């Protein structure tokens, strides 16, 4: 059973703070993703990684950075949090070695509030 | 460019009624289409994919390349089907593992 875990379910930060969101998967997946989920806007891809130390920008990378030092861990960093980054953040992973690349496994989400 | 459109943000039906959640896509190559579902307080999960051509929880979806659609259907909706549904596209040849999601449709099934 694939498990994707996220470090916090709820997080409250102040404007200007540096914020770290951690994601860990235990299935040796190559691909990992960070999305934000907002009502009416659906899922928007922030960054993804298909290998250790590799990263690719998604559709809304501004204001975010990522780190992937180990295969199982993918971190999302908000260098200076702003109120418009208040959102639900979802992490996901997928198995690159299989032919089926469309199935992503999601974490429970982190609801971040920036005051 | 890849694009997935779900025209209905909200959809309400009564229990036992048929339900259809619409999804249209644009992609110049050979797409693979998926439906993901998120029940209240649960994580997002895969519901079904077009290549498997199977029925999951009574839902089916057929890929219509002529109309570039992948609508999700169920003949008799149940209250437990109430959830957020996302249509997603994976384009072969696109960046590895990347999915393109629609904006989602919130389905409510009334008793």
PDB file of C-alpha atoms in Angstrom, chain B residues 1-9 20-28 31-35 61-73 85-90 100-105:
ATOM      1  CA  UNK B   1      -0.616  22.521 -25.556  1.00  0.00           C
ATOM      2  CA  UNK B   2      -2.361  20.196 -23.170  1.00  0.00           C
ATOM      3  CA  UNK B   3      -5.584  21.408 -21.661  1.00  0.00           C
ATOM      4  CA  UNK B   4      -8.396  19.792 -19.703  1.00  0.00           C
ATOM      5  CA  UNK B   5     -11.764  21.464 -19.332  1.00  0.00           C
ATOM      6  CA  UNK B   6     -14.481  20.541 -16.887  1.00  0.00           C
ATOM      7  CA  UNK B   7     -17.325  22.915 -17.692  1.00  0.00           C
ATOM      8  CA  UNK B   8     -19.343  22.307 -14.537  1.00  0.00           C
ATOM      9  CA  UNK B   9     -17.963  23.532 -11.250  1.00  0.00           C
ATOM     10  CA  UNK B  20     -22.628  12.604 -16.150  1.00  0.00           C
ATOM     11  CA  UNK B  21     -19.553  14.687 -15.369  1.00  0.00           C
ATOM     12  CA  UNK B  22     -18.151  16.294 -18.457  1.00  0.00           C
ATOM     13  CA  UNK B  23     -14.509  16.466 -19.448  1.00  0.00           C
ATOM     14  CA  UNK B  24     -13.022  17.786 -22.664  1.00  0.00           C
ATOM     15  CA  UNK B  25      -9.379  17.888 -23.540  1.00  0.00           C
ATOM     16  CA  UNK B  26      -6.995  19.258 -26.103  1.00  0.00           C
ATOM     17  CA  UNK B  27      -3.828  17.442 -26.958  1.00  0.00           C
ATOM     18  CA  UNK B  28      -2.222  16.911 -30.333  1.00  0.00           C
ATOM     19  CA  UNK B  31      -3.577  11.054 -24.673  1.00  0.00           C
ATOM     20  CA  UNK B  32      -4.263   8.944 -21.667  1.00  0.00           C
ATOM     21  CA  UNK B  33      -7.188  10.143 -19.606  1.00  0.00           C
ATOM     22  CA  UNK B  34      -7.991   9.622 -15.959  1.00  0.00           C
ATOM     23  CA  UNK B  35     -10.620  10.471 -13.405  1.00  0.00           C
ATOM     24  CA  UNK B  61     -15.867   6.709 -18.916  1.00  0.00           C
ATOM     25  CA  UNK B  62     -15.267   6.363 -22.625  1.00  0.00           C
ATOM     26  CA  UNK B  63     -12.610   8.210 -24.494  1.00  0.00           C
ATOM     27  CA  UNK B  64     -14.093   9.859 -27.566  1.00  0.00           C
ATOM     28  CA  UNK B  65     -11.203  11.063 -29.683  1.00  0.00           C
ATOM     29  CA  UNK B  66     -13.493  12.618 -32.275  1.00  0.00           C
ATOM     30  CA  UNK B  67     -15.130  14.860 -29.694  1.00  0.00           C
ATOM     31  CA  UNK B  68     -12.000  14.981 -27.507  1.00  0.00           C
ATOM     32  CA  UNK B  69     -14.092  14.056 -24.509  1.00  0.00           C
ATOM     33  CA  UNK B  70     -13.871  11.704 -21.557  1.00  0.00           C
ATOM     34  CA  UNK B  71     -17.145  12.070 -19.704  1.00  0.00           C
ATOM     35  CA  UNK B  72     -17.726  10.168 -16.469  1.00  0.00           C
ATOM     36  CA  UNK B  73     -21.078   8.442 -16.180  1.00  0.00           C
ATOM     37  CA  UNK B  85     -14.027  14.826  -9.287  1.00  0.00           C
ATOM     38  CA  UNK B  86     -11.033  15.786 -11.400  1.00  0.00           C
ATOM     39  CA  UNK B  87     -10.361  14.795 -14.968  1.00  0.00           C
ATOM     40  CA  UNK B  88      -6.677  14.480 -15.843  1.00  0.00           C
ATOM     41  CA  UNK B  89      -4.627  13.987 -18.963  1.00  0.00           C
ATOM     42  CA  UNK B  90      -1.250  12.381 -19.451  1.00  0.00           C
ATOM     43  CA  UNK B 100      -2.754  18.009 -16.499  1.00  0.00           C
ATOM     44  CA  UNK B 101      -5.825  18.407 -14.319  1.00  0.00           C
ATOM     45  CA  UNK B 102      -9.131  20.090 -14.961  1.00  0.00           C
ATOM     46  CA  UNK B 103     -10.561  22.460 -12.389  1.00  0.00           C
ATOM     47  CA  UNK B 104     -12.814  19.845 -10.908  1.00  0.00           C
ATOM     48  CA  UNK B 105     -16.542  19.238 -10.515  1.00  0.00           C
TER      49      UNK B 105
END
